[in-house]
mmCIF file of C-alpha atoms in Angstrom:
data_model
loop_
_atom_site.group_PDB
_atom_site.id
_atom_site.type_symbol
_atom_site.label_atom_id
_atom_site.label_comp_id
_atom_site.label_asym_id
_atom_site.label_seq_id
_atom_site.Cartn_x
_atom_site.Cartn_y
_atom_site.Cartn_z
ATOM 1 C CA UNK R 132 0.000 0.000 0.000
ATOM 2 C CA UNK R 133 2.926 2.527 0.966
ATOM 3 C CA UNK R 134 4.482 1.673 -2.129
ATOM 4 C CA UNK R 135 1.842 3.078 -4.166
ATOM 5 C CA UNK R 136 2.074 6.148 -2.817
ATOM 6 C CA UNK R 137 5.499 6.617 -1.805
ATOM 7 C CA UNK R 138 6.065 8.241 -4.974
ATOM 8 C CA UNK R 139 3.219 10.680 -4.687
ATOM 9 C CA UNK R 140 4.571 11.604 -0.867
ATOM 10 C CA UNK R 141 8.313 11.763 -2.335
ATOM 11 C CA UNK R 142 7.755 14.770 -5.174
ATOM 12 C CA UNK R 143 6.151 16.820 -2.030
ATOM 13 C CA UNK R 144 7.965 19.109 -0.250
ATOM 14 C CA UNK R 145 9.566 16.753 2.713
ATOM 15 C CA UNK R 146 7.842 18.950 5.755
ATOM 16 C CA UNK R 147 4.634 19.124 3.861
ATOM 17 C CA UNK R 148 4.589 15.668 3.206
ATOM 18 C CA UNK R 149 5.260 15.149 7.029
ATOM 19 C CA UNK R 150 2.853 17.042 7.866
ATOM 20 C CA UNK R 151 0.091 15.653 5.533
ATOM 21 C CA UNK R 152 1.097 12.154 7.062
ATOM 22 C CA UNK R 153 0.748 13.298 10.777
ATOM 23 C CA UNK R 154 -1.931 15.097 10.599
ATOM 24 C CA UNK R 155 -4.190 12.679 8.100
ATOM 25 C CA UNK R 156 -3.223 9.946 10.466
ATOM 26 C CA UNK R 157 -4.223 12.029 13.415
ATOM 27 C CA UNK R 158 -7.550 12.914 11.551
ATOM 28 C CA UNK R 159 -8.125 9.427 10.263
ATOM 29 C CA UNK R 160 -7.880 7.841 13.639
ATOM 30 C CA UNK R 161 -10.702 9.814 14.880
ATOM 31 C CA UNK R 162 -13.023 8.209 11.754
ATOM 32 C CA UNK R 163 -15.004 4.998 13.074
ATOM 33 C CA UNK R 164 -13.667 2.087 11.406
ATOM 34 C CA UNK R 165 -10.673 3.550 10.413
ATOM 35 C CA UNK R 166 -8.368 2.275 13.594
ATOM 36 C CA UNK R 167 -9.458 -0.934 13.550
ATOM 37 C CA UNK R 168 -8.272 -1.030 9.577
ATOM 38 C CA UNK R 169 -5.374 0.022 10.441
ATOM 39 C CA UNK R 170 -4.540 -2.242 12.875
ATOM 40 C CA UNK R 171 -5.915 -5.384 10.495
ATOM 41 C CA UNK R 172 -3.276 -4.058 7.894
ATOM 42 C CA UNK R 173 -0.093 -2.998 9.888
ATOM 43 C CA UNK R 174 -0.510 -4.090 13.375
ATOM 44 C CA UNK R 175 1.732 -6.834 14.883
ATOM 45 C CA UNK R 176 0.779 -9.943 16.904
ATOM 46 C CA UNK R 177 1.933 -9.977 20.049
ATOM 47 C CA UNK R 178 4.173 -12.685 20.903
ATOM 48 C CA UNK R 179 5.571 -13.576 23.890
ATOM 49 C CA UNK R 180 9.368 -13.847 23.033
ATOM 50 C CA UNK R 181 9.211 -10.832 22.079
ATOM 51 C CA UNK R 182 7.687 -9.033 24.823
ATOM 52 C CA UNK R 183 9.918 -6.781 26.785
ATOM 53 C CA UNK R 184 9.284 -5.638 30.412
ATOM 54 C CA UNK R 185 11.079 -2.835 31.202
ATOM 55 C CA UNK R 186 10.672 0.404 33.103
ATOM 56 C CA UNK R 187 7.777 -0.900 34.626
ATOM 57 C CA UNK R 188 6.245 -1.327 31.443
ATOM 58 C CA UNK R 189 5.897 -4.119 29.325
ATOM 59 C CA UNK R 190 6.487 -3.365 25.347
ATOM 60 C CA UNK R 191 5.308 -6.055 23.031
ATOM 61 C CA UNK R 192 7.802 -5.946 21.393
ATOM 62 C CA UNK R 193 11.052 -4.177 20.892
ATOM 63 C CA UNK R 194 10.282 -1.566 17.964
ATOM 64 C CA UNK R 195 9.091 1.975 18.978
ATOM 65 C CA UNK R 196 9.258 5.061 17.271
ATOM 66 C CA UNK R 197 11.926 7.656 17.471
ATOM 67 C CA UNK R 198 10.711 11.588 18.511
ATOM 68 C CA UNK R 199 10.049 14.112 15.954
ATOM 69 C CA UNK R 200 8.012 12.207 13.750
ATOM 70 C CA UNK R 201 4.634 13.363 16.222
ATOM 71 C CA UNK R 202 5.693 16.653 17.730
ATOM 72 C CA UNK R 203 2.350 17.701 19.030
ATOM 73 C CA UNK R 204 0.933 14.252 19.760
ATOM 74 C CA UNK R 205 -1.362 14.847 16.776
ATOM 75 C CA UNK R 206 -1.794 10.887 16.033
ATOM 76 C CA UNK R 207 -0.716 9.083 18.929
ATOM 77 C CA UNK R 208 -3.850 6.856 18.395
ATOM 78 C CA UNK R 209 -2.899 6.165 14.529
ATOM 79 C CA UNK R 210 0.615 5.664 15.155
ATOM 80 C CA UNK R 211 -0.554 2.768 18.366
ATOM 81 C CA UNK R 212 -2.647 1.135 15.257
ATOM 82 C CA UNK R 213 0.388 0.254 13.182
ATOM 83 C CA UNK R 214 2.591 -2.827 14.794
ATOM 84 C CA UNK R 215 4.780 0.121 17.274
ATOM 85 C CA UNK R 216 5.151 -1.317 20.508
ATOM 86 C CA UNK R 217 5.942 2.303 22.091
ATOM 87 C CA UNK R 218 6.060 6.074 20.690
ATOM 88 C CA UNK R 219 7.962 9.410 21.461
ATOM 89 C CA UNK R 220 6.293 12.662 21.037
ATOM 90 C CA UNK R 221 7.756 15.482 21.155
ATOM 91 C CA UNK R 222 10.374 17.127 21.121
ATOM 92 C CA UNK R 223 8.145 19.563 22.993
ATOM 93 C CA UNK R 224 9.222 22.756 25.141
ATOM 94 C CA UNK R 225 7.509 24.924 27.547
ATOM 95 C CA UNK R 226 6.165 27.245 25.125
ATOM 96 C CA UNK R 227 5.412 26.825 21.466
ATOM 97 C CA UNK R 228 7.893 28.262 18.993
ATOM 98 C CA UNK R 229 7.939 27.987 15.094
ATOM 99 C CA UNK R 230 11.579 26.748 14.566
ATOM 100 C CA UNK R 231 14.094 26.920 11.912
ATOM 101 C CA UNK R 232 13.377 28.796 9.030
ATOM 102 C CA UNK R 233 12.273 26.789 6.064
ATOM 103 C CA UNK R 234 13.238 24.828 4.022
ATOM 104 C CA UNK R 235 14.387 22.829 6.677
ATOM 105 C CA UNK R 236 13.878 19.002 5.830
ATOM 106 C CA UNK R 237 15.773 17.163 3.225
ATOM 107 C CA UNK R 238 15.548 13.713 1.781
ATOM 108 C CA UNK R 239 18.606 11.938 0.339
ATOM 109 C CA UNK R 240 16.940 9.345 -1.281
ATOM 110 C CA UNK R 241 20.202 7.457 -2.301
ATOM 111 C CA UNK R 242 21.484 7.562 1.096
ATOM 112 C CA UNK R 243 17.829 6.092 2.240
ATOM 113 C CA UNK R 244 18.859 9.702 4.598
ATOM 114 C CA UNK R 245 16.972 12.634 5.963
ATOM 115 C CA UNK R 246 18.649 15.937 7.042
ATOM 116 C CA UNK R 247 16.602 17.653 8.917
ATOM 117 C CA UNK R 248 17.668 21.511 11.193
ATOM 118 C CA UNK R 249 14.080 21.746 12.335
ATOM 119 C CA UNK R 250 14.925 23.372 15.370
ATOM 120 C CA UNK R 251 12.075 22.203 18.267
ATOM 121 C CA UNK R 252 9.450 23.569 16.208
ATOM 122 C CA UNK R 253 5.954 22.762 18.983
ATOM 123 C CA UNK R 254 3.243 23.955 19.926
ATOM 124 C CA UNK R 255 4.009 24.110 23.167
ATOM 125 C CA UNK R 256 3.748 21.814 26.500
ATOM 126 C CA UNK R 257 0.481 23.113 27.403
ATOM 127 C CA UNK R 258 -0.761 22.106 24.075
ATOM 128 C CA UNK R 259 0.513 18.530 24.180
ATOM 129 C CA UNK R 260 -0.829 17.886 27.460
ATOM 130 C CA UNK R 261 -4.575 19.307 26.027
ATOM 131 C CA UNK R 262 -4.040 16.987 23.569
ATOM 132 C CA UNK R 263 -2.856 13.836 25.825
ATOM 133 C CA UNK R 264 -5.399 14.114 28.147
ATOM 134 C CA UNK R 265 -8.375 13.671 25.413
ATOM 135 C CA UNK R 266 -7.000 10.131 24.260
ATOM 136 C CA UNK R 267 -9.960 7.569 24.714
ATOM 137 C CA UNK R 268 -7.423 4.908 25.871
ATOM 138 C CA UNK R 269 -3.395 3.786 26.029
ATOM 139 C CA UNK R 270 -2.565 1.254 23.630
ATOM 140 C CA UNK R 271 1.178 1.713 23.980
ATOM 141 C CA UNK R 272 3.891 3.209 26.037
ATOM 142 C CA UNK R 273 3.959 7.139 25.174
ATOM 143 C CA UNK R 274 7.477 8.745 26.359
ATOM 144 C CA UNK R 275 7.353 12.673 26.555
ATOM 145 C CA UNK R 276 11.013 13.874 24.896
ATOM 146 C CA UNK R 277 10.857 17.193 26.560
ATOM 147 C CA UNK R 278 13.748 20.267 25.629
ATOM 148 C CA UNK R 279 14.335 24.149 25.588
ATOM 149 C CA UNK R 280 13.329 27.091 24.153
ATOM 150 C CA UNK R 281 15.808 28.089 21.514
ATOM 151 C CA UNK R 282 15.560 32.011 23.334
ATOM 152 C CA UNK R 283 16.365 30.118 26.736
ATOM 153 C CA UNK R 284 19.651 30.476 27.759
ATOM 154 C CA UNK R 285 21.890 27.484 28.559
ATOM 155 C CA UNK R 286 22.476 28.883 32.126
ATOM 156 C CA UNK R 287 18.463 28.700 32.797
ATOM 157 C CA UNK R 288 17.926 25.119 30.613
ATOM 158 C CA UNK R 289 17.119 23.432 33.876
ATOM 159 C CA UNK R 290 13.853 26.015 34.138
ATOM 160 C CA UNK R 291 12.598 24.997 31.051
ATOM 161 C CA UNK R 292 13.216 21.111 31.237
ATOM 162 C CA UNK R 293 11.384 21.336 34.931
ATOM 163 C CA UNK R 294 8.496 23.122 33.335
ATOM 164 C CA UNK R 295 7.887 20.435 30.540
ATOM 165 C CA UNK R 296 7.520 17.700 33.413
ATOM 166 C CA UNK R 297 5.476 19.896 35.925
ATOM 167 C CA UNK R 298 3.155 20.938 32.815
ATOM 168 C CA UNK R 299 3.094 16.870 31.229
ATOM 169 C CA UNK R 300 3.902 15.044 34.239
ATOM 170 C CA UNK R 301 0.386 13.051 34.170
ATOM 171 C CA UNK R 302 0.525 11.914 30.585
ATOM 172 C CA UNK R 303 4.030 10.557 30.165
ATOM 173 C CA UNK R 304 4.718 7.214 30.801
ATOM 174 C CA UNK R 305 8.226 8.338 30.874
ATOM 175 C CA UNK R 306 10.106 11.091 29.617
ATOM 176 C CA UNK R 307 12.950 12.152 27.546
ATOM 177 C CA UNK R 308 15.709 14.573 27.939
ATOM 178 C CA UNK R 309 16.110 15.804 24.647
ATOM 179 C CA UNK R 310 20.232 17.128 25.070
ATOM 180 C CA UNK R 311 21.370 16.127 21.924
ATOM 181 C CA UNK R 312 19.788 18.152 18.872
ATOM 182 C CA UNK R 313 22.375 19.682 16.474
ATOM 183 C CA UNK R 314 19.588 22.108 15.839
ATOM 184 C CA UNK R 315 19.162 24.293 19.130
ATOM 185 C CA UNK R 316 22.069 26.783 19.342
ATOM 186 C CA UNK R 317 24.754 25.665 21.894
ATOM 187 C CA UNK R 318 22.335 22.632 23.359
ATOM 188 C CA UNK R 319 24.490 20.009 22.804
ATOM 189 C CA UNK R 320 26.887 21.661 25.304
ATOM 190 C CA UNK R 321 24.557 20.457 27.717
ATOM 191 C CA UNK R 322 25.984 17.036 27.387
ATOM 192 C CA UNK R 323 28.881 18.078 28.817
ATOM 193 C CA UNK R 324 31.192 19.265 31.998
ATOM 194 C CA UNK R 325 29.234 20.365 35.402
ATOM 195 C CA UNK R 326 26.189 21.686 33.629
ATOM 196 C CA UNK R 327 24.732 17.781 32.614
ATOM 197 C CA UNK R 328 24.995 16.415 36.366
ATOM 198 C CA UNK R 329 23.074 19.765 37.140
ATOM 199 C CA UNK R 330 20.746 19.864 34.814
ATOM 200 C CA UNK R 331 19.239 15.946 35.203
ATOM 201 C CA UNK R 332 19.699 16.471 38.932
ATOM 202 C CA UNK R 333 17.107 19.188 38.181
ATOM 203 C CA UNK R 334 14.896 17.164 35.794
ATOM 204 C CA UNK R 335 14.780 13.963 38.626
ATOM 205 C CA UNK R 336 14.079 16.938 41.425
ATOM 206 C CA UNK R 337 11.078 18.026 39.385
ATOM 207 C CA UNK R 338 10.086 14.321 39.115
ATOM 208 C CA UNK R 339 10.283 13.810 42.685
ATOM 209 C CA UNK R 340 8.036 17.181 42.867
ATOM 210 C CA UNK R 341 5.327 15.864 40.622
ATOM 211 C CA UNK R 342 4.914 12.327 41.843
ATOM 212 C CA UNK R 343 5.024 13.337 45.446
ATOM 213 C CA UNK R 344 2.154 15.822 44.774
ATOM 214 C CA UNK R 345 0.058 13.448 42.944
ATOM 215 C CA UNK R 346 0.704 10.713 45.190
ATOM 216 C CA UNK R 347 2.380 8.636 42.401
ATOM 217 C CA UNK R 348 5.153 6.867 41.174
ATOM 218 C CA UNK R 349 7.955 8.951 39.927
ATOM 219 C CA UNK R 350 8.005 8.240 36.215
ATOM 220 C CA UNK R 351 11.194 6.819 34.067
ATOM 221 C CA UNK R 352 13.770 9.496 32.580
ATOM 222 C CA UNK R 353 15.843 8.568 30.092
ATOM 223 C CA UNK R 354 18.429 11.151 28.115
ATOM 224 C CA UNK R 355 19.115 11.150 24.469
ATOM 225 C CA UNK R 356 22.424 11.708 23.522
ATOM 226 C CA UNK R 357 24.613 12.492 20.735
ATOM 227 C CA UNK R 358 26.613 10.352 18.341
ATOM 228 C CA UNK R 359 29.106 12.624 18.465
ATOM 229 C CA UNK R 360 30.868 12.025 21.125
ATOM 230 C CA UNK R 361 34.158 10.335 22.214
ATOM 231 C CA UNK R 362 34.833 7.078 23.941
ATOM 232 C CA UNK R 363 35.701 10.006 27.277
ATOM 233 C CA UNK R 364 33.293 11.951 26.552
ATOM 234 C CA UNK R 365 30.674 8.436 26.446
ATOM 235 C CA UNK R 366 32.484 7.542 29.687
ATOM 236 C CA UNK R 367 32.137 11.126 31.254
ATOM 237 C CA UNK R 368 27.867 11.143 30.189
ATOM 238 C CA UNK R 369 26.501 7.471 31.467
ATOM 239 C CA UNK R 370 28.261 7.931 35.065
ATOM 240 C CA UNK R 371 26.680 11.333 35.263
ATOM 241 C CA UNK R 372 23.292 9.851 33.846
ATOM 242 C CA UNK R 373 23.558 6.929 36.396
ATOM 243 C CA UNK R 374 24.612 8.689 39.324
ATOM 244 C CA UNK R 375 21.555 11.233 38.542
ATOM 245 C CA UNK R 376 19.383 8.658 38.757
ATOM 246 C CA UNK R 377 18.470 8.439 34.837
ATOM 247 C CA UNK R 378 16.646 5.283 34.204
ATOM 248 C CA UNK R 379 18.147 4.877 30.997
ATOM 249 C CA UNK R 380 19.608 6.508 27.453
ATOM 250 C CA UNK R 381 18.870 6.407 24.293
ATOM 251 C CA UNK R 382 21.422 5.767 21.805
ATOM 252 C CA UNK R 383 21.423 8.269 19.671
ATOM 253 C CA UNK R 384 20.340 11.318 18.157
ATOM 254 C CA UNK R 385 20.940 12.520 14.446
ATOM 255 C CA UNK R 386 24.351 12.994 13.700
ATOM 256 C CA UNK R 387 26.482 16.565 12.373
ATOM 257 C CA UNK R 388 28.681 14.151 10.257
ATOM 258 C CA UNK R 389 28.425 13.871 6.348
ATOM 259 C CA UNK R 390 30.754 11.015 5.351
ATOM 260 C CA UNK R 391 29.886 8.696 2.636
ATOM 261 C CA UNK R 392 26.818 10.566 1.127
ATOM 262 C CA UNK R 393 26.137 10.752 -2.739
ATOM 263 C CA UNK R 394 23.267 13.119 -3.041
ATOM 264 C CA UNK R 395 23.271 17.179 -3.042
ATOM 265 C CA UNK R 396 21.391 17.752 -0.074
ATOM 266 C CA UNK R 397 24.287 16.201 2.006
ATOM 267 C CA UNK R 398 25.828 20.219 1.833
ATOM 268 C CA UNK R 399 22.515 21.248 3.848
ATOM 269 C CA UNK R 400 23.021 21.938 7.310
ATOM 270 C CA UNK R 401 21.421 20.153 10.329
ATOM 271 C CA UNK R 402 21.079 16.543 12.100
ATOM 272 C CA UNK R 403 21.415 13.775 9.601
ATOM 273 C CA UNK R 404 19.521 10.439 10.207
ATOM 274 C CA UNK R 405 18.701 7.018 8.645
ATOM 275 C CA UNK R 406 21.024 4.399 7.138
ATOM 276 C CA UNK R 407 24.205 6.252 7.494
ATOM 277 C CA UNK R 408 24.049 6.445 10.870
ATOM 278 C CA UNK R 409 23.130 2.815 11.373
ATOM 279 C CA UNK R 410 26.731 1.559 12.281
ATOM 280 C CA UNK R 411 28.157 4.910 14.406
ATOM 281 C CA UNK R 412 24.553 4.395 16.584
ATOM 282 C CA UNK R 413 25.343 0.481 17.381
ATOM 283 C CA UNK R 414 29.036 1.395 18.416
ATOM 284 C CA UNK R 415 27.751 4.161 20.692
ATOM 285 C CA UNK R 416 25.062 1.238 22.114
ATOM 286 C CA UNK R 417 27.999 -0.904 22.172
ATOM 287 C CA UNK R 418 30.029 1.309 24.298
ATOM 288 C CA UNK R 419 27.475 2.514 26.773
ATOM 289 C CA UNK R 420 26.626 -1.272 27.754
ATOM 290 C CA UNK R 421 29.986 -1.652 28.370
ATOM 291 C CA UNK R 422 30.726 1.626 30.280
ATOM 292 C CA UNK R 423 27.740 0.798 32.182
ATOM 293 C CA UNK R 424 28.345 -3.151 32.619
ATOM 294 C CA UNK R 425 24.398 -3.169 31.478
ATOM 295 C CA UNK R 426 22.911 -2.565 34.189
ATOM 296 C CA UNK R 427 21.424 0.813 32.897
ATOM 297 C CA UNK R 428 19.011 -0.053 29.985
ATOM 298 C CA UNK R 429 19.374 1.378 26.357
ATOM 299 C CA UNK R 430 17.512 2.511 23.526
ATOM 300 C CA UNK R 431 19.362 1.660 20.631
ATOM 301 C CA UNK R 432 18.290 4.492 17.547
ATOM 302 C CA UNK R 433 19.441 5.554 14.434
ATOM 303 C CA UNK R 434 19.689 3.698 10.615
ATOM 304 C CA UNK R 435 17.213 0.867 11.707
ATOM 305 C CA UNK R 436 16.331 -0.445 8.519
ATOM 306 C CA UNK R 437 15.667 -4.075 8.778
ATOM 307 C CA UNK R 438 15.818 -6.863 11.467
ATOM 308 C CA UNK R 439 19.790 -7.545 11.296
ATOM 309 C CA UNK R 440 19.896 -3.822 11.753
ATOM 310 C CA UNK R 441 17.302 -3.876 14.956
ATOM 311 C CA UNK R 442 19.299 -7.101 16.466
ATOM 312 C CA UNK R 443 22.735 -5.988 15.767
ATOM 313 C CA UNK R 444 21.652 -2.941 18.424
ATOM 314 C CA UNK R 445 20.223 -5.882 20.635
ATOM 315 C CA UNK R 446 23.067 -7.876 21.004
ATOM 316 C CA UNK R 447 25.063 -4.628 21.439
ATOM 317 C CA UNK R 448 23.025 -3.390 24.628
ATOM 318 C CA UNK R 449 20.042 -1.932 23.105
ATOM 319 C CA UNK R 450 16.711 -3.458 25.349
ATOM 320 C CA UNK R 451 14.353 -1.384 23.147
ATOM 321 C CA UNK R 452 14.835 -0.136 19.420
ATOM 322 C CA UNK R 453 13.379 2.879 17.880
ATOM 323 C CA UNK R 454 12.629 3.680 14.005
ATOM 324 C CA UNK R 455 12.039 7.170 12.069
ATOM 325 C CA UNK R 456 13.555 7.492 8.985
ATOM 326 C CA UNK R 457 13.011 3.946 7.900
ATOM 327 C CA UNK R 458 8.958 4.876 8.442
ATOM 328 C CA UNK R 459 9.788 7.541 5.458
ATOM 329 C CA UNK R 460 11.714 4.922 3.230
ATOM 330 C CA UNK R 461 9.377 1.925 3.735
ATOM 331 C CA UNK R 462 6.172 2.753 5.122
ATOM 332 C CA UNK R 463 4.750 1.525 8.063
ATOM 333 C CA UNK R 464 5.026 -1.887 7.268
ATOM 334 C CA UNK R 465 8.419 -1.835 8.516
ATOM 335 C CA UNK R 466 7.766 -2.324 11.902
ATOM 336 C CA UNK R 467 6.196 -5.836 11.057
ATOM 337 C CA UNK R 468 8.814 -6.862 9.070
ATOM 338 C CA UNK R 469 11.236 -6.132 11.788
ATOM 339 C CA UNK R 470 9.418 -7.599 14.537
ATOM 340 C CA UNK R 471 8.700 -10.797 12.149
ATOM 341 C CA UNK R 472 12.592 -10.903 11.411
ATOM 342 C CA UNK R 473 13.668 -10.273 15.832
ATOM 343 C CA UNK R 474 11.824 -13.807 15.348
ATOM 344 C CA UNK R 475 13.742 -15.847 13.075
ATOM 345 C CA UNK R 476 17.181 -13.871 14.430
ATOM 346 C CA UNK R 477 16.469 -15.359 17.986
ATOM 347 C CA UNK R 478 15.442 -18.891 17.031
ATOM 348 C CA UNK R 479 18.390 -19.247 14.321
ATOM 349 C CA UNK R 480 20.997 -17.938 17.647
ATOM 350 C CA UNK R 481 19.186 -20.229 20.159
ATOM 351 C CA UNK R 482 17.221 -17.417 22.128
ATOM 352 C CA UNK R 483 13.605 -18.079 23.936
ATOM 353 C CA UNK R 484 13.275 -14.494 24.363
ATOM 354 C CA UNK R 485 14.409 -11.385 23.211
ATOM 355 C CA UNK R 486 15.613 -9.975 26.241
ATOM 356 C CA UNK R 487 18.002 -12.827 26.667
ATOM 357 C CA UNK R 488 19.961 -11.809 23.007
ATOM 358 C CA UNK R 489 20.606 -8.016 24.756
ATOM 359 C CA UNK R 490 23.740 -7.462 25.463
ATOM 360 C CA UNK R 491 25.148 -11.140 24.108
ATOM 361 C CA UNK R 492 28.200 -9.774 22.069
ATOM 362 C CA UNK R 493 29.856 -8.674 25.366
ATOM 363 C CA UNK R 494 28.987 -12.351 27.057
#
């Protein structure tokens, strides 16, 4: 079905074909019928082995999607009809702020890559929580990425990243610290030196704030980090993430790098993601477990393509996976083909279940 529009999608203008995707899906979901078709057509059977529990949550199955696909949680209950096991919306920020200037998406079809230097563009936390609180029901996991303002200084980040969980606390089932954007000025500093320990000591005091006033469980936080980064710098982030209580990363963001691509738009300036970031992502995943001796749980993201690309993360360290740009290439069928492949990859390597295959290249 993608495929027969794919090419209709692909002569749009890359933002307005995002946004004709997100917010048709968001406006088809409310349609009676229409939810249940898309579940008969996309969704995945659950199957035990490949059920996760994790968080405090169980998942399915492995395959979420990656933020920035539903900024405003426009079609959370679309995007829970088509096989994901878990979503990220967002990235969202206390108040709503257009972004980059446009153009500001670009497909590199040859490179099966997006660059993208959208720049937080929301419509604000208050917005998302409106939105949040009107879903029916909770078919999946929803994790709130939550960053800055881009007019915010770096000095009063914290502020902003405390707001986002005071004003969304109630609809998360856990959040993101969004740290890691190429596209915020000077953001990704925030990965860095005194000002990460202080700024997720901040983000887990908030947490404390919220739950204690609702009388509820403090919810998971997980950062979002760079691929960027050096084996000391790698080192440097997951002891400051575990020793701020952080209940986990994700592994990793779009990258600034360009090496390797073939088409024009590779010149255009911003985060790049999909299949050239496949290998850098599973070496950062790779790391982390390691730096961590796994016992701090990881999202494994970027250049998930297929289901050698999903379980190469696994056995790396990754307990969860997350698509995006894959979702532009091949259509939502993806995450079915994925989940059907996690299947064969355990039974050919002697796994029952798919939480036994994380972490196995460093056993």
């Amino acid at each position: 079905m993608y495929k027969l529009v794919k090419p209709f999608f692909f002569k749009m203008d890359a933002e307005a074909a995002h946004h004709l995707v997100v917010d048709g899906l968001g406006s088809a979901s409310r349609i009676p019928g229409i939810p249940s078709f898309l579940s008969a057509v996309w969704g995945v059977r659950e199957r035990e082995e490949l059920a996760v529990n994790l968080f405090g949550l169980r998942f399915a199955h492995p395959v979420g999607l990656a933020a920035g696909l539903d900024k405003n949680a426009k079609a959370v209950e679309g995007f829970s009809r088509i096989g994901l096991s878990f979503m990220e919306v967002g990235t969202v920020t206390p108040k709503g702020q257009p972004g980059n200037e446009l153009p500001r998406l670009f497909r590199l079809p040859p490179d099966e890559a997006l660059v993208n230097r959208m720049g937080f563009n929301n419509e604000g936390a208050e917005a998302m929580a409106a939105r949040l609180a009107k879903l029916k029901e909770r078919r999946i996991p929803i994790a709130v990425n939550i960053g800055k303002n881009k007019v915010t200084p770096n000095e009063n980040a914290a502020d902003d990243y405390r707001e986002c969980v005071r004003l969304l606390y109630a609809y998360g089932d856990f959040f993101v610290v969004n740290i890691s954007s190429p596209n915020t000025p000077d953001l990704r500093k925030l990965q860095h030196g005194d000002e990460l320990k202080l700024l997720l000591d901040a983000v887990k005091d908030e947490m404390r704030k919220q739950a204690a006033a609702a009388r509820g469980a403090e919810k998971p936080i997980l950062v979002k980090i760079a691929p960027d980064n050096d084996e000391t710098q790698l080192a440097y982030m997951a002891e400051a993430i575990k020793t701020s209580g952080m209940a986990g990363i994700i592994a990793t963001n779009t990258t600034i790098g360009r090496d390797g691509l073939t088409h024009p738009n590779a010149k255009e300036s911003g985060g790049l993601s999909g299949r050239p970031l496949t290998e850098r992502s599973t070496e950062v995943v790779r790391s982390l477990y390691s730096l961590t001796e796994g016992k701090l749980p990881i999202i494994g993201s970027g250049g998930i393509f297929t289901a050698r690309d999903a379980y190469d993360k696994i056995r790396a360290g990754a307990s969860l996976v997350e698509v995006y740009t894959a979702m532009i290439y091949k259509g939502p069928g993806v995450v079915k083909e994925i989940a059907g492949g996690l299947r064969e990859l355990l039974r050919r390597d002697g796994f029952g279940r798919v939480e036994e295959a994380v972490g196995a290249d460093h056993r």
